[in-house]
Every structure is written in structure tokens, then in C-alpha cells.
PDB file of C-alpha atoms in Angstrom:
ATOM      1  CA  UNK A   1       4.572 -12.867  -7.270  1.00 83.00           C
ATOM      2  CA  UNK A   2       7.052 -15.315  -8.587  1.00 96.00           C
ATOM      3  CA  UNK A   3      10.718 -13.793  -8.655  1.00 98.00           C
ATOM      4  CA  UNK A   4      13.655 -15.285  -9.834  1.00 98.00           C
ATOM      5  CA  UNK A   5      17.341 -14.144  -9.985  1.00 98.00           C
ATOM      6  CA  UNK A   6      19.572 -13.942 -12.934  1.00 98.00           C
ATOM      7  CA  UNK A   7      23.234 -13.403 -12.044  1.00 98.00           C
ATOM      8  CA  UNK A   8      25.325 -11.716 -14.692  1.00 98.00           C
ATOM      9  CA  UNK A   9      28.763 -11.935 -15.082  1.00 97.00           C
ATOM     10  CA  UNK A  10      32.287 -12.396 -17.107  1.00 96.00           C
ATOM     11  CA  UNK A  11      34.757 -14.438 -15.299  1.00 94.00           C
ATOM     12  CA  UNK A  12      36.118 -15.191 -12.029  1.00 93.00           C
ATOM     13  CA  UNK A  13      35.331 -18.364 -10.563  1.00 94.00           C
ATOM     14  CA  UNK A  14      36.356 -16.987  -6.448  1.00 93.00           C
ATOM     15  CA  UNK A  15      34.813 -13.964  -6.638  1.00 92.00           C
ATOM     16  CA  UNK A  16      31.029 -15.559  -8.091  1.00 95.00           C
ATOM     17  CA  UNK A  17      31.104 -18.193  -5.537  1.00 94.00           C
ATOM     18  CA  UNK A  18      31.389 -15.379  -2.476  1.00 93.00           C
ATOM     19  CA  UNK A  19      28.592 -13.339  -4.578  1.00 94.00           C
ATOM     20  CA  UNK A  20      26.769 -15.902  -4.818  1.00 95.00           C
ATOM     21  CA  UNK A  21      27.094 -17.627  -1.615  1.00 92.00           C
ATOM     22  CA  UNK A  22      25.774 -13.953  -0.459  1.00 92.00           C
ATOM     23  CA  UNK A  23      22.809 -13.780  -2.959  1.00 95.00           C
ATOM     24  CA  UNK A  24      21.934 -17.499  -2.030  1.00 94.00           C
ATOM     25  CA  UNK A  25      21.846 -16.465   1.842  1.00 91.00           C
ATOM     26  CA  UNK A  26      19.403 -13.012   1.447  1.00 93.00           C
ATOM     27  CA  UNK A  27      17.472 -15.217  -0.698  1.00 96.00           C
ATOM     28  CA  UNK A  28      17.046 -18.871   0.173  1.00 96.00           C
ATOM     29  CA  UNK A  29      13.833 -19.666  -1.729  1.00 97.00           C
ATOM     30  CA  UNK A  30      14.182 -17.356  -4.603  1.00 98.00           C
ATOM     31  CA  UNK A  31      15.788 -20.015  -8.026  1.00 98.00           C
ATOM     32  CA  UNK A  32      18.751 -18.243  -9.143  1.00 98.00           C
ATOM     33  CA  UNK A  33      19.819 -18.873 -13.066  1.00 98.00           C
ATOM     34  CA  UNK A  34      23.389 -17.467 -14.659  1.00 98.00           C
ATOM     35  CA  UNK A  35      24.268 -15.610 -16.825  1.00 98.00           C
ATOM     36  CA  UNK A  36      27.817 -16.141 -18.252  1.00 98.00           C
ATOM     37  CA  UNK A  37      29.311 -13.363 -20.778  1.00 97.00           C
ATOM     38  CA  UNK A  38      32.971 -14.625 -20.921  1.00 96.00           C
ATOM     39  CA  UNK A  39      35.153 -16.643 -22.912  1.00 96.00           C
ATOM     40  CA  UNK A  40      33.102 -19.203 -24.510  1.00 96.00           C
ATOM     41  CA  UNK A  41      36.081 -21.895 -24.305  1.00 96.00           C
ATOM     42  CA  UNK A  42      35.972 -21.173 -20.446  1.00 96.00           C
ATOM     43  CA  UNK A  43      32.670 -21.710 -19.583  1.00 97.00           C
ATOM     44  CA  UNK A  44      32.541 -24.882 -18.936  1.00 97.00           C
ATOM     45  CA  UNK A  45      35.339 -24.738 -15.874  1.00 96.00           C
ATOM     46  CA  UNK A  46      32.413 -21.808 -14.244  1.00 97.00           C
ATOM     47  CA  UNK A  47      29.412 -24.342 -14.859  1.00 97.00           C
ATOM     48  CA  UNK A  48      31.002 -26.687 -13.063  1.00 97.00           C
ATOM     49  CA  UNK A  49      32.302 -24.802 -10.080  1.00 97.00           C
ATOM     50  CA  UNK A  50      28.852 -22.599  -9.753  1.00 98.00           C
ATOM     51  CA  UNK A  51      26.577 -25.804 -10.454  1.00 97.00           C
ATOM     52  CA  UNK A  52      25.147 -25.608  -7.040  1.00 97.00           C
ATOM     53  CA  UNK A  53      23.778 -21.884  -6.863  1.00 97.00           C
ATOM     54  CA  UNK A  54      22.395 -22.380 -10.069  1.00 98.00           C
ATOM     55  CA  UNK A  55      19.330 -23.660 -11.526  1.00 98.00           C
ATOM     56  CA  UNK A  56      20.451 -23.554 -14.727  1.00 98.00           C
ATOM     57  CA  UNK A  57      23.130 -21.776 -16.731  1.00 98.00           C
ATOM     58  CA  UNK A  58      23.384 -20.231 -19.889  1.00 98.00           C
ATOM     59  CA  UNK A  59      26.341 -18.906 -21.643  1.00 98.00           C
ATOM     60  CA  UNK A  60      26.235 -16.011 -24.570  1.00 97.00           C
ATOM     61  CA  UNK A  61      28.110 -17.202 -27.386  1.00 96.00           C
ATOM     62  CA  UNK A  62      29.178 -16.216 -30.707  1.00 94.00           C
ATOM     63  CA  UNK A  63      29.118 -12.470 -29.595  1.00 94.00           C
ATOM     64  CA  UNK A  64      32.392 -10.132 -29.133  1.00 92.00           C
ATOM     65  CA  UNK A  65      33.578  -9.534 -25.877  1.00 89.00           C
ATOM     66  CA  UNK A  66      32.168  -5.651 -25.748  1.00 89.00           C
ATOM     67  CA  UNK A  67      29.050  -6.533 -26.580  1.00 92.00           C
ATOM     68  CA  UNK A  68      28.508  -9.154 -23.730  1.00 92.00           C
ATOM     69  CA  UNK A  69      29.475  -6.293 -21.384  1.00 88.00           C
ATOM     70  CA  UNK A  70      28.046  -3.471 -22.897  1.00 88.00           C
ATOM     71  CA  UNK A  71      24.359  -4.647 -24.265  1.00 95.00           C
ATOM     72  CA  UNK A  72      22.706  -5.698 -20.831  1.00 96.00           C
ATOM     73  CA  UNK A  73      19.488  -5.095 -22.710  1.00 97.00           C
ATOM     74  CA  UNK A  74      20.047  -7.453 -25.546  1.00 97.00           C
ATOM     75  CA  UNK A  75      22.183 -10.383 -23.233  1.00 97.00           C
ATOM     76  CA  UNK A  76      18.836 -10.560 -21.705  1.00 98.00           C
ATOM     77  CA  UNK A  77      16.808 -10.948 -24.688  1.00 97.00           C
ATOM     78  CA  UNK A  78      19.540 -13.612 -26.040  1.00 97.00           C
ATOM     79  CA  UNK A  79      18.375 -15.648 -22.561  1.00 98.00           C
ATOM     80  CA  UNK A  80      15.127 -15.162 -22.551  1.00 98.00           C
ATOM     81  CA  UNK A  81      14.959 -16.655 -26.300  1.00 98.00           C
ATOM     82  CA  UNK A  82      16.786 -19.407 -25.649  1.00 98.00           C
ATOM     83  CA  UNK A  83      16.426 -20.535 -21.699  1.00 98.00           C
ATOM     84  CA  UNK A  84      13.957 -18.191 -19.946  1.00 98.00           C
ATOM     85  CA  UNK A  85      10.789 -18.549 -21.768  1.00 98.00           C
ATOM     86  CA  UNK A  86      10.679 -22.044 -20.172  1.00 98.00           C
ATOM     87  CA  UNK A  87      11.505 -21.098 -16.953  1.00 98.00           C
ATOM     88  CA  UNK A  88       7.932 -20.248 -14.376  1.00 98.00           C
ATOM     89  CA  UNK A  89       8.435 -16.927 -13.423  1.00 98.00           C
ATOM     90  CA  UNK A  90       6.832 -13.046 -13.152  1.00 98.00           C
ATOM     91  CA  UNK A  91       9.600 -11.193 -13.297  1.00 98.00           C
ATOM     92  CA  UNK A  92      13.102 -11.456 -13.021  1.00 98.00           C
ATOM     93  CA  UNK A  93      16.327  -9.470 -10.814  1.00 98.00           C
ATOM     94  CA  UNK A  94      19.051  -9.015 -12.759  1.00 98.00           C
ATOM     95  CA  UNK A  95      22.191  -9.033  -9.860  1.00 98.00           C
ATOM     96  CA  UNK A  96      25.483  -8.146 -11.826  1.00 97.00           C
ATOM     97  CA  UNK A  97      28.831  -9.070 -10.562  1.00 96.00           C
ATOM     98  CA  UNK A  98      29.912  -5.975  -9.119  1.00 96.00           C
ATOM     99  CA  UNK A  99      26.336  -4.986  -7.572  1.00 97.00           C
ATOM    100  CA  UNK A 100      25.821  -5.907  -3.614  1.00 95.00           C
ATOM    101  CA  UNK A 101      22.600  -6.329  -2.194  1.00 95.00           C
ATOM    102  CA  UNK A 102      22.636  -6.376   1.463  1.00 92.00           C
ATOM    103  CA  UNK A 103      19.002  -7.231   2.008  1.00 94.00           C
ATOM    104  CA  UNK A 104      16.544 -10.038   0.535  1.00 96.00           C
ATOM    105  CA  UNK A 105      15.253  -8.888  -2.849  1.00 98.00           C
ATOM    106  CA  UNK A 106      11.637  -9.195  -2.005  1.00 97.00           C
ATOM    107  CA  UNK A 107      12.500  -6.150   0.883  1.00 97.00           C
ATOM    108  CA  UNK A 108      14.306  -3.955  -1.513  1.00 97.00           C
ATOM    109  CA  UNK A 109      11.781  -4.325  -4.829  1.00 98.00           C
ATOM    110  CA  UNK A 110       8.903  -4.504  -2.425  1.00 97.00           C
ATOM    111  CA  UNK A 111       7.567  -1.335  -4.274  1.00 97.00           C
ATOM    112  CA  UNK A 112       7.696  -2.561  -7.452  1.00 98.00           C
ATOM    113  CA  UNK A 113       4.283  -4.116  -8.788  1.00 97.00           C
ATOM    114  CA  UNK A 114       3.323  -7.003 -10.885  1.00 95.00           C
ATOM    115  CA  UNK A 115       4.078  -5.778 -14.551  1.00 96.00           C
ATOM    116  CA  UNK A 116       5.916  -3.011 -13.975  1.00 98.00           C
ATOM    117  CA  UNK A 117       9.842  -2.777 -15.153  1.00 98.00           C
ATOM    118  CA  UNK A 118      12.299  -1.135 -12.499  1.00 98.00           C
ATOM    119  CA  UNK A 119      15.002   0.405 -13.301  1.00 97.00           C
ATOM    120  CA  UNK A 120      17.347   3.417 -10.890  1.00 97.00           C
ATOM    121  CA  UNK A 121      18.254   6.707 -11.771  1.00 96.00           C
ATOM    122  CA  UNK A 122      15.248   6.745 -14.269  1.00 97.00           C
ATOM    123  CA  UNK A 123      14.963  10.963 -15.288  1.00 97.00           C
ATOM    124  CA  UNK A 124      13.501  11.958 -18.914  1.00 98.00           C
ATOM    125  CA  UNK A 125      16.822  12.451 -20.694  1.00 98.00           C
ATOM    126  CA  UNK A 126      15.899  16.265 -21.346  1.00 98.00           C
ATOM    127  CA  UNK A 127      17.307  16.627 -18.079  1.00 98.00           C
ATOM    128  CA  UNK A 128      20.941  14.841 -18.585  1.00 98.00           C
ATOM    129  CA  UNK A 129      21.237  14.603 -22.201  1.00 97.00           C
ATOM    130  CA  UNK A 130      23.917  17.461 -22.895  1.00 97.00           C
ATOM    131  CA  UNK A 131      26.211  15.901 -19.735  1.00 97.00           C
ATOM    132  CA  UNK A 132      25.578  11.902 -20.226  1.00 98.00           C
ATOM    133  CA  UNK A 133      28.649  10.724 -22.485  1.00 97.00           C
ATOM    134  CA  UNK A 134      26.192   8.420 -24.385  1.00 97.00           C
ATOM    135  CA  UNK A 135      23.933  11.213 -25.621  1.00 98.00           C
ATOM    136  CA  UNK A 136      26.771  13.858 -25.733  1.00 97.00           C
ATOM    137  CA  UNK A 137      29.377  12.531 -27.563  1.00 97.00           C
ATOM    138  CA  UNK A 138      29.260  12.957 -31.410  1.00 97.00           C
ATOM    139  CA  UNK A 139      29.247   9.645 -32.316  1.00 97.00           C
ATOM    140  CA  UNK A 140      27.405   7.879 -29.821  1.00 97.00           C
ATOM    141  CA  UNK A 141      24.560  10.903 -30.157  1.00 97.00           C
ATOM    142  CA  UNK A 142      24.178  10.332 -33.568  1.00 98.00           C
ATOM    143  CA  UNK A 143      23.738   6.079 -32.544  1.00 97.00           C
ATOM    144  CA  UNK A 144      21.211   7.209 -30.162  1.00 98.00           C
ATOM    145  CA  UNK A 145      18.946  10.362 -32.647  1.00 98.00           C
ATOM    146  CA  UNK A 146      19.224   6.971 -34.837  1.00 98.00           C
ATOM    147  CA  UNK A 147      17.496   4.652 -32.513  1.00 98.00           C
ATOM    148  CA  UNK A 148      15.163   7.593 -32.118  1.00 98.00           C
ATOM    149  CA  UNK A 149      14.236   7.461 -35.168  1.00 98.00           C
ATOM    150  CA  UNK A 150      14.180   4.015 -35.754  1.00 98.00           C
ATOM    151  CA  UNK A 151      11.624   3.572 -33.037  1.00 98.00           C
ATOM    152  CA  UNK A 152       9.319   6.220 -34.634  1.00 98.00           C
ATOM    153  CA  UNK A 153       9.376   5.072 -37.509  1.00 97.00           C
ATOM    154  CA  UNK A 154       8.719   1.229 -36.644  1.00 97.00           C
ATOM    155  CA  UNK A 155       6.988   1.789 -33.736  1.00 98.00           C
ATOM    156  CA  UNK A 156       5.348   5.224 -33.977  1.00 97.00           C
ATOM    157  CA  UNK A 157       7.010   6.059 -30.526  1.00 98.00           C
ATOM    158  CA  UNK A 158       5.287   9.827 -29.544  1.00 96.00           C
ATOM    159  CA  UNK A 159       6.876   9.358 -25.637  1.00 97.00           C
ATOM    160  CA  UNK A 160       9.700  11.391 -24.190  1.00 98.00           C
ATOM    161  CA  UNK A 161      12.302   9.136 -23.576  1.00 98.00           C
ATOM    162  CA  UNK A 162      14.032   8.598 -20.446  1.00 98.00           C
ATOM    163  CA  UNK A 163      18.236   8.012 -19.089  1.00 98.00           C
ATOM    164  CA  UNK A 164      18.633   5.011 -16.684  1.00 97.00           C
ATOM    165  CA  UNK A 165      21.258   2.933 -15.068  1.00 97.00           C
ATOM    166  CA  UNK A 166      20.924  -0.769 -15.553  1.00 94.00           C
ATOM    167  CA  UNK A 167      22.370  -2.479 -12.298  1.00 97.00           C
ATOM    168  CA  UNK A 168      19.504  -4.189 -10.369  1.00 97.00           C
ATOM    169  CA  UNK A 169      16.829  -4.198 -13.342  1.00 98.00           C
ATOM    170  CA  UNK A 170      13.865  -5.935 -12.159  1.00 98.00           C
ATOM    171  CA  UNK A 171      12.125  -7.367 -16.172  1.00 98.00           C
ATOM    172  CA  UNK A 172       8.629  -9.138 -15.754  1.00 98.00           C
ATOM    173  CA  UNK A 173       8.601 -11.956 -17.888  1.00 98.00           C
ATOM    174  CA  UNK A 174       5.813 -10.388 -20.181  1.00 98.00           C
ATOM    175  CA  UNK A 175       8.107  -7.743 -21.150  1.00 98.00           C
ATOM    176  CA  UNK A 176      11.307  -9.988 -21.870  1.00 98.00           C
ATOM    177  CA  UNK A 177       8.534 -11.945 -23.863  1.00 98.00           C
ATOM    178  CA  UNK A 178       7.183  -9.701 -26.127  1.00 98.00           C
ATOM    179  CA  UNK A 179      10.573  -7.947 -26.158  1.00 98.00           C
ATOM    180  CA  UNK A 180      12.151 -11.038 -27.838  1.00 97.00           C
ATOM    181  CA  UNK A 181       9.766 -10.839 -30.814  1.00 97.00           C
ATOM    182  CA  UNK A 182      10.299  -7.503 -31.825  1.00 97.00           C
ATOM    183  CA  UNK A 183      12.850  -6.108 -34.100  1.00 96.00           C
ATOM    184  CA  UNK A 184      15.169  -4.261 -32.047  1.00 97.00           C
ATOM    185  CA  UNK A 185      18.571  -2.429 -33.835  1.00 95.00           C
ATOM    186  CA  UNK A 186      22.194  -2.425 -32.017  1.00 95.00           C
ATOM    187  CA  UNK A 187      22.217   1.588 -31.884  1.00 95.00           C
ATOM    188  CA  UNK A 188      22.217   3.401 -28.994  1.00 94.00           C
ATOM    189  CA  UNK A 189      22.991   2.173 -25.195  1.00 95.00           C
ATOM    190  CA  UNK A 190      21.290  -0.582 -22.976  1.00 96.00           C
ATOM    191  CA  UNK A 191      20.447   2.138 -20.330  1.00 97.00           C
ATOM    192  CA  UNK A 192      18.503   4.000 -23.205  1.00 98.00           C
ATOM    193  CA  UNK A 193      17.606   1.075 -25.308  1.00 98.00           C
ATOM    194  CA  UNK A 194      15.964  -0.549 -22.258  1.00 98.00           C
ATOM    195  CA  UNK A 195      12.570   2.273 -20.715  1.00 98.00           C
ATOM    196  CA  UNK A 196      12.688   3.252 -24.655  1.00 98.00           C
ATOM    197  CA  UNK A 197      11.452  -0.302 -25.482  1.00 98.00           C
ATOM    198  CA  UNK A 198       9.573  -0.364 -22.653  1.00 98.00           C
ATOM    199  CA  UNK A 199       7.716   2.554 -23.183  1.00 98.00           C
ATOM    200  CA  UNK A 200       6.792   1.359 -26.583  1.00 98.00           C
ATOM    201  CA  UNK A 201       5.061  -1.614 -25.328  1.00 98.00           C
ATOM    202  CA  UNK A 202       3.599   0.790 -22.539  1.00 98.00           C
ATOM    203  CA  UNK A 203       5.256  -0.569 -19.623  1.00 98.00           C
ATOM    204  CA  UNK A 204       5.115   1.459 -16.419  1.00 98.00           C
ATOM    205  CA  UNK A 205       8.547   2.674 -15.557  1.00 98.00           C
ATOM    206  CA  UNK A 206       9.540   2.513 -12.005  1.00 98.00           C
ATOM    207  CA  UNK A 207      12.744   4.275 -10.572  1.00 98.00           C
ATOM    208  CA  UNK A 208      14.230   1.608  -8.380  1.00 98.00           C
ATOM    209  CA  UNK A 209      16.232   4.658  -6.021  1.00 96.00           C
ATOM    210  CA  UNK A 210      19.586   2.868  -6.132  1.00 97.00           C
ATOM    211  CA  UNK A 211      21.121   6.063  -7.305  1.00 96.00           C
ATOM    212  CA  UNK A 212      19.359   8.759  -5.954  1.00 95.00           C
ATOM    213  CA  UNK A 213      21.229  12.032  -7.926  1.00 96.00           C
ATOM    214  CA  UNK A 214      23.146  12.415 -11.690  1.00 97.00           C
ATOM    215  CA  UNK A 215      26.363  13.598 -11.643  1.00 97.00           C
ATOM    216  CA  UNK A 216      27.246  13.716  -7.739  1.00 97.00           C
ATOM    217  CA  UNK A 217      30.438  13.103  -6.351  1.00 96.00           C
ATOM    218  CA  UNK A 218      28.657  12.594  -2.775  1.00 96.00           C
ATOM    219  CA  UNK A 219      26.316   9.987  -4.381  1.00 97.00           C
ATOM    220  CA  UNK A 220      29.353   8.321  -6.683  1.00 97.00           C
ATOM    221  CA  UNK A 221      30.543   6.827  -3.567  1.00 97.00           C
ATOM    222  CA  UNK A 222      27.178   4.721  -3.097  1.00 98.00           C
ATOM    223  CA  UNK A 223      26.071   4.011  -6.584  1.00 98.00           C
ATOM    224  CA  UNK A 224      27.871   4.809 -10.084  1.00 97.00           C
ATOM    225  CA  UNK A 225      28.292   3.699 -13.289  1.00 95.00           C
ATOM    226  CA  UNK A 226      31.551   5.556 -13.838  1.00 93.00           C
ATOM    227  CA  UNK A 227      34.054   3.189 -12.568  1.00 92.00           C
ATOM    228  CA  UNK A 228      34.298   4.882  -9.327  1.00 96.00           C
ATOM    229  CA  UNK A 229      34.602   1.629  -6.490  1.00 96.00           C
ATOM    230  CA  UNK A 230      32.602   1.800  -3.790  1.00 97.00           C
ATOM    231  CA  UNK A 231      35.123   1.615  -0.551  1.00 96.00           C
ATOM    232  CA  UNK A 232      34.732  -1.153   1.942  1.00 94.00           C
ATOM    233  CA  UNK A 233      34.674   1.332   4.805  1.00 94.00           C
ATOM    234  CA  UNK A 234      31.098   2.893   3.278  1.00 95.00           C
ATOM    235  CA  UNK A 235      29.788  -0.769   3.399  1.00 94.00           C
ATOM    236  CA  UNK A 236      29.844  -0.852   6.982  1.00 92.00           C
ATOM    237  CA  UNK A 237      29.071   2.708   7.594  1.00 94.00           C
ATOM    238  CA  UNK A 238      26.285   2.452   6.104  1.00 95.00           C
ATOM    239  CA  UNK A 239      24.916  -1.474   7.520  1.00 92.00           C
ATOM    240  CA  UNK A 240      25.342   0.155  10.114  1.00 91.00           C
ATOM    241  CA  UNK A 241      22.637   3.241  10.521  1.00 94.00           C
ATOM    242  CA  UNK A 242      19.310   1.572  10.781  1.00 92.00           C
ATOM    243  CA  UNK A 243      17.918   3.005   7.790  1.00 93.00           C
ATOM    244  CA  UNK A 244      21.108   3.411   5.793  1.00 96.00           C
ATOM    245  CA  UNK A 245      21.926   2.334   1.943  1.00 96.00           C
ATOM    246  CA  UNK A 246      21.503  -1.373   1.122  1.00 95.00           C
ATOM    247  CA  UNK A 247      22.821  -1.366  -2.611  1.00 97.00           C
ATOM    248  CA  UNK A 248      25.685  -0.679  -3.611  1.00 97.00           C
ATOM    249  CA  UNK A 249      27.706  -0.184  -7.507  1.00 98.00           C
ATOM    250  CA  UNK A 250      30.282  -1.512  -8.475  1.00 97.00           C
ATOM    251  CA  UNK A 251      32.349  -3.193  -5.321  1.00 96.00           C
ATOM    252  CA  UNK A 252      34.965  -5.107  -6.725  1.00 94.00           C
ATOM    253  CA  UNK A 253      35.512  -6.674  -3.534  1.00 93.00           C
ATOM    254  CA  UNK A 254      34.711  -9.981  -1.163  1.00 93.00           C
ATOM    255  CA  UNK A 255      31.384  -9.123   0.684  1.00 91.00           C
ATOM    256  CA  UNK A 256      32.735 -11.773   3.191  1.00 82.00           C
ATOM    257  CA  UNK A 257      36.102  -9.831   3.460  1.00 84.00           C
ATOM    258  CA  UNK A 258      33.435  -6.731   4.992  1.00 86.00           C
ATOM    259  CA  UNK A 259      31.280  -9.116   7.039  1.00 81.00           C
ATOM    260  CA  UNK A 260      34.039 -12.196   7.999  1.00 74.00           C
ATOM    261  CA  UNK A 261      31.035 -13.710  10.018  1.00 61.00           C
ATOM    262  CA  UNK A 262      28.780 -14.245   7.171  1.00 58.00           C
ATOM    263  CA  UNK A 263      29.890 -17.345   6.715  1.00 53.00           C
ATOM    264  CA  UNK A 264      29.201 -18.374   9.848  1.00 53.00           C
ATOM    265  CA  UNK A 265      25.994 -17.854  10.953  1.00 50.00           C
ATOM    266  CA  UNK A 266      24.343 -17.429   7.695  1.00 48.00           C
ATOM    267  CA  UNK A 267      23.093 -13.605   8.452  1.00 48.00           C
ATOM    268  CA  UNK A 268      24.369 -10.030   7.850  1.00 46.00           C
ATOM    269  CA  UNK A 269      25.870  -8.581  10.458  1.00 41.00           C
ATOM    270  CA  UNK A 270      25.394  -4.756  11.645  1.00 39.00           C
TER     271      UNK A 270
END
């Protein structure tokens, strides 16, 4: 299987190049492409300073800054149509800014098959709807029972939908390719949008076990999407333990200020 990485991020120049430098490390032989969702009058000062991690590097432009961030789903898409349909690939790992791997991608998706679309903390939404801000609050419920209905309607979508968290997506190209062609409305959120479209083009879902329990303070300091930092100190805990967590959301931090010798000899340190 042919994997490639696309990085995803906003700005800072420092902080991509010690990502990066990390990401090209794990993952020597794997192409790694960018994905740049910041100001468009800045972009070329980060194409030039990230030149050599990437392959190639495409900017999202004429798009406000909250929807760069906040439509993972459609940023893709945007890529896809206009740089990664002519790149040779099966699938693709989306690695965002503030998401550490601390192992080679091909060890951490090694359960994730040729055509199927991984995602973490993947539970039918019956089970987290009336807690999940984006399906519980008035107005961004109503976005969503509109999506809902769009997808019925357009799409004669019969499935029970399901609640994800986007960090880490792993997208074979297949999907991103018919994705691109359909008609797909700005209503809802990414981390439904996304296993919704992918259950209407029948796409196995597969939960990726980044984030292993909704709505835990115990698991919030692994893996979140609620702004919660993951500490330093719980890095190296856990790279530590033999069979301890690998992947961690969102560190806001140098991975080289955790492991100083990283650098050095190329290799994590435990």
C-alpha cells in the first residue's frame, strides 16, 4: 500500500519545521505534501522555509479564516481537486499541527486496510448526540438535522450516522476521489460531515483508537478535541511504558523540547 502524508496547518514557520523534522524522521520513505490554511499573503515566506519536507505544497485560498480551521473535511476535498488527484497514492494521513505521532505511520495504521477510511473516537451519534456541542446546541443541531436531510434526500442515506474526531484521518484516494465530485453542502461539522459521506459511498469505517472514551477527564489528558493541552510530562510517561500511548492531541509544544536527543541521533528516545 502506497501512503503518503499530508501535513495540515495555519502558521508558524519554528514550530512546522520541529513537526516536521519529527514526521520526516518516523517516516523517511513515506512523500509528505502540505497543507497551508493561513494567511494567503504569507504563504509564500512558509513555502520557502518548509521546501525541503515537502513534496509539494498547496495553499487554501479565497476561504475565511474559520473555515480553513474548522472544515477539515472540505480543506481536503479543495486539495484533492486541485493537487492530489495527480499525486500516486492509496491513501493518505492527514498529521495536523498540534497532533504527535511518536511511531512510524505504517506501525500505528497497520490495522487499517486498503479502502477503508479511519477515523478515532468513531461511536453512532445515538450514543453522544444530547452531550456533543455540535449536535446539542440549537443552532448547530438544526445545521446538522439539515445535513441529515440533505443527504436523504440527495443521496437516499438509510444508515445511522456516526460522531468522530478528525485528528489522524487516514482518506484512501478513492474516497477523496469520488468525494470531490459530489455535491456536498457547508452544514453541519467535519467530524460528522466526514463517516456521513463516507457511509454514503459505503466506505468501511474504521475507529483509529486515538481516543479511546467520550467525555473523560482521564482520557482528555491523552487525546481531546476540547482545547485541553496535552502536558509534556505525559509524553514521557507514557514513551516510556513499553506498550504505552503513541498519539497524542493537541500538544502545542516542541517534540524536541521532550526528547532534546532527537536531533541527534535521528531516533526516539524512551
Amino acid at each position: 500500500m502506497k501512503r503518503i502524508i499530508l501535513y495540515r496547518y495555519h502558521e508558524n514557520v519554528d514550530f512546522s519545521i520541529d513537526r516536521l523534522t519529527v514526521i520526516k524522521k518516523l517516516n523517511p520513505e513515506v512523500p509528505v505534501y502540505g497543507l497551508y490554511g493561513g494567511d494567503e499573503n504569507e504563504f509564500d515566506k512558509y513555502e520557502a522555509a518548509l521546501a525541503s519536507f515537502f513534496e509539494d505544497h498547496y495553499c487554501i485560498r479565497s476561504k475565511p479564516g474559520f473555515w480553513k480551521w474548522g472544515n477539515s473535511d472540505l480543506a481536503y476535498r479543495l486539495w484533492y481537486k486541485d493537487m492530489g488527484h495527480l499525486i500516486d497514492f492509496d491513501s493518505v494521513v492527514v498529521i495536523e499541527w498540534d497532533l504527535v505521532f511518536l511511531e512510524p505511520i505504517e506501525k500505528i495504521y497497520s490495522h487499517v486496510m486498503p479502502g477503508q477510511l479511519g477515523m478515532t473516537g468513531l461511536t453512532p451519534l445515538s450514543k453522544v448526540e444530547k452531550k456533543w456541542f455540535w449536535t446539542r446546541d440549537p443552532a448547530q443541531r438544526q445545521n446538522w438535522l439539515n445535513l441529515l436531510e440533505f443527504v436523504k434526500h440527495h443521496y437516499n442515506y438509510q444508515d445511522s450516522p456516526y460522531a468522530s474526531l478528525c485528528p489522524g484521518v487516514i482518506l484512501p484516494k478513492q474516497f477523496l476521489e469520488q468525494f470531490s465530485k459530489l455535491e456536498v453542502p457547508e452544514l453541519g461539522h467535519d467530524e460528522l460531515r466526514l463517516p456521513l459521506f463516507a457511509q454514503v459511498l459505503g466506505y468501511e469505517l474504521v475507529d483509529l483508537g486515538f481516543s479511546r472514551k467520550w467525555f473523560s477527564a482521564s482520557e482528555n489528558q491523552y487525546f481531546n478535541c476540547n482545547d485541553i493541552d496535552i502536558l509534556p510530562a505525559t509524553i514521557e510517561k507514557e514513551y516510556s511504558k513499553r506498550k504505552g500511548r503513541r498519539v497524542f492531541h493537541p500538544f502545542r509544544d516542541y517534540v524536541t523540547n521532550v526528547f532534546p536527543e532527537f536531533y541527534r541521533n535521528g531516533s526516539m528516545v524512551g
